[in-house]
Tab-separated table of C-alpha atoms in Angstrom:
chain	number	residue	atom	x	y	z
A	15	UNK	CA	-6.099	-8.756	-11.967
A	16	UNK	CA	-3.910	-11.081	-9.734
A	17	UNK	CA	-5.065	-9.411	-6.714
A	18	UNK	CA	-5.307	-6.641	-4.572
A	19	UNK	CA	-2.622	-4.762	-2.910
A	20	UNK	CA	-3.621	-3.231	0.428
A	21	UNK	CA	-1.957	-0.080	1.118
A	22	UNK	CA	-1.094	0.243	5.020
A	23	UNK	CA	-3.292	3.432	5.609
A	24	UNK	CA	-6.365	0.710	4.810
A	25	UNK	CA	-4.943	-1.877	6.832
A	26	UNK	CA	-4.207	0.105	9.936
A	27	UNK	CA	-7.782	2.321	9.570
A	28	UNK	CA	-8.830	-0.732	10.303
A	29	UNK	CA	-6.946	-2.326	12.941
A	30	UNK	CA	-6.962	1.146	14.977
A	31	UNK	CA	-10.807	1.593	14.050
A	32	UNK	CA	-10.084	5.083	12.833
A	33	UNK	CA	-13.080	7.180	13.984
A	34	UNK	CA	-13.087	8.804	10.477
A	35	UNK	CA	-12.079	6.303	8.155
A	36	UNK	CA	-12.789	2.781	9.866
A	37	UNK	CA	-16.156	2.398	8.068
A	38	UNK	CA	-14.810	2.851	4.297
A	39	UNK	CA	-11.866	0.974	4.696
A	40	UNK	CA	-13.185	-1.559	6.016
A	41	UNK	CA	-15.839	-2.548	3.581
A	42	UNK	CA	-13.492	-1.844	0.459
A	43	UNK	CA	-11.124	-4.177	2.226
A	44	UNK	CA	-13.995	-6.971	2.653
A	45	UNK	CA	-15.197	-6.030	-0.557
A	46	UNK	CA	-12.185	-6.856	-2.560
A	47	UNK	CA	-11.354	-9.649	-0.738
A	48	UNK	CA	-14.553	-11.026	-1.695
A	49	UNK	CA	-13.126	-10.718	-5.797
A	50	UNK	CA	-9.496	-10.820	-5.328
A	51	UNK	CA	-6.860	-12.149	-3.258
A	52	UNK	CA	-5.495	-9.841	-0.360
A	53	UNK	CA	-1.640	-8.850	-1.210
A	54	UNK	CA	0.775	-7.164	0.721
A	55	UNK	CA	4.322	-6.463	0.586
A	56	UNK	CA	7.631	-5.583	2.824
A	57	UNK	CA	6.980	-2.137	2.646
A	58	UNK	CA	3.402	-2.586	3.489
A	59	UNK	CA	4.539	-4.968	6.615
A	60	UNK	CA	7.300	-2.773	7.561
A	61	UNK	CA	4.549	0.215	7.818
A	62	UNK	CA	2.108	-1.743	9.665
A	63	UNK	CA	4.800	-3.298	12.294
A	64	UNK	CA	5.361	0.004	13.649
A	65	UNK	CA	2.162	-0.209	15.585
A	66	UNK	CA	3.339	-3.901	17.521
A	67	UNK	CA	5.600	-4.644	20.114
A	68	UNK	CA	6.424	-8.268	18.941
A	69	UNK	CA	6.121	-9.337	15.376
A	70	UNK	CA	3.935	-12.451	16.599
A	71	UNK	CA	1.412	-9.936	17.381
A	72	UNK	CA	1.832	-8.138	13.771
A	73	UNK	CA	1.624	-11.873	12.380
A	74	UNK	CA	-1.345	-12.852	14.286
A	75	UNK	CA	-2.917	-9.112	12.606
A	76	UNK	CA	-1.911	-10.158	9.337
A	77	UNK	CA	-2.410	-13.538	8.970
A	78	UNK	CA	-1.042	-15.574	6.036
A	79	UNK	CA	-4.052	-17.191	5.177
A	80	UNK	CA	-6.042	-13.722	4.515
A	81	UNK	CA	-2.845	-11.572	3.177
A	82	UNK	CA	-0.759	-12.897	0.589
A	83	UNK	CA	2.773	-12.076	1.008
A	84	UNK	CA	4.519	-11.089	-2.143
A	85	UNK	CA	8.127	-10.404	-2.497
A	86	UNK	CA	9.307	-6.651	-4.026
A	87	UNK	CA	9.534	-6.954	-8.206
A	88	UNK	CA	13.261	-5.822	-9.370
A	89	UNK	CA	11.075	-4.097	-12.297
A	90	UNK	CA	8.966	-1.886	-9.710
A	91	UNK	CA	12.465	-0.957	-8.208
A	92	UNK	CA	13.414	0.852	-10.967
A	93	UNK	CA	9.825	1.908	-11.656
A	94	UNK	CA	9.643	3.218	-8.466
A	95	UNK	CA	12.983	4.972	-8.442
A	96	UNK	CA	12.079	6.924	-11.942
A	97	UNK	CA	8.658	8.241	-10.638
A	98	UNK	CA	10.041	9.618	-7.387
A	99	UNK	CA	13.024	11.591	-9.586
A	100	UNK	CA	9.918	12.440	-11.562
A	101	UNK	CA	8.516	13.799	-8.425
A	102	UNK	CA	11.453	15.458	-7.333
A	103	UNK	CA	12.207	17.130	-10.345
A	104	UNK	CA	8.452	19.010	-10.322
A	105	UNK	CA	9.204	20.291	-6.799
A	106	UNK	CA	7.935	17.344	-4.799
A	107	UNK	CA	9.446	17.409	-1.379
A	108	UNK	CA	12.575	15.433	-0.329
A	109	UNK	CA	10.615	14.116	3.013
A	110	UNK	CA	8.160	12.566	0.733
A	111	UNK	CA	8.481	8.068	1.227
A	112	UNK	CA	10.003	6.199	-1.869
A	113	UNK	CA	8.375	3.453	-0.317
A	114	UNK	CA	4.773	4.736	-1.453
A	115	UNK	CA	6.713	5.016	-5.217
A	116	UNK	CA	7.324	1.362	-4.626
A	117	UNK	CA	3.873	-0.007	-3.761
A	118	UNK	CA	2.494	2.094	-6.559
A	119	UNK	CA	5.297	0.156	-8.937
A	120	UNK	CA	5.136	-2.888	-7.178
A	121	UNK	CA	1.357	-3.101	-8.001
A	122	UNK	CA	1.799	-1.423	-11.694
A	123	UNK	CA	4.803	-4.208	-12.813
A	124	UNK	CA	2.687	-6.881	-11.095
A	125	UNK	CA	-0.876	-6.055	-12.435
A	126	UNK	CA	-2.241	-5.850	-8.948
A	127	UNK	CA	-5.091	-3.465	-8.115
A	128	UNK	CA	-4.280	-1.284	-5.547
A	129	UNK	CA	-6.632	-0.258	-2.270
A	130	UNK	CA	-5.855	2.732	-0.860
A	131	UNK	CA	-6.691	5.892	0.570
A	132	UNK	CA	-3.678	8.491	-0.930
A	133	UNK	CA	-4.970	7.765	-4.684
A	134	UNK	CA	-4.013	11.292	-5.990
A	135	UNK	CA	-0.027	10.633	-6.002
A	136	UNK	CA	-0.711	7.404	-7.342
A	137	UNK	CA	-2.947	8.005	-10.229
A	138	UNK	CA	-0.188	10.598	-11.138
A	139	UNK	CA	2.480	8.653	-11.555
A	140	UNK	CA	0.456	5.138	-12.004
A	141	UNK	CA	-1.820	6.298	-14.790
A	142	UNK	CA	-2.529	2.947	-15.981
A	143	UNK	CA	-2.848	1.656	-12.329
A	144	UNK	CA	-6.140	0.086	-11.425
A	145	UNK	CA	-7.009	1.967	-8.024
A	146	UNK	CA	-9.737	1.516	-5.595
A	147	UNK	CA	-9.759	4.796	-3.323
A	148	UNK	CA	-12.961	7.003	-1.991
């Protein structure tokens, strides 16, 4: 694997020290950063930024040197856009992000492992996806 793609629920468990989840997510996140490089994504940054006032403070949270930044694949675009008709089509509801279609795609076209809590939609759309989830 190329790396790890950090889901924002892991990232912001631990940057708000969530009294319930804080302790997991933070040692999977040192854990595979101690195998793989640290990825994230638009979508992921876009998620996180809601919690800042000034994008040099979301920087400063997400460093460079620790998270990779990796543009969206054109491939997990349409990969992304065929699981959440999927998902629609069995019922799923319309308020239901396309973005979390997209970082499942984005790490299935890019052979990324993906960190995250919300494993269940992924593994059923991402079958082949590598996942690290509790």
């Amino acid at each position: 694997m190329t790396g790890a793609l950090v889901d924002s629920n892991i990232i912001l468990d631990v940057l708000t020290e969530d009294p319930v989840w804080f302790e997991w997510s933070s040692q999977a996140l040192a854990q595979a950063a101690e195998r793989l490089p640290i990825v994230i994504n638009p979508i992921i940054y876009a998620e996180v930024s809601i919690r800042f006032q000034r994008i040099e403070e979301l920087d400063d949270a997400l460093p460079p040197a620790m998270f990779r930044r990796d543009a969206l694949p054109w491939e997990g675009g349409f990969l992304s856009g065929k699981c959440f008709r999927s998902y629609r089509r069995q019922g799923g509801m319309r308020r239901s992000p396309l973005p979390d279609f997209y970082i499942g795609a984005h790490a299935a076209v890019a052979g990324l492992t993906l960190l995250t809590r919300d494993a269940a939609r992924y593994r059923s759309y991402f079958p082949k996806l590598v996942i690290i989830a509790p």
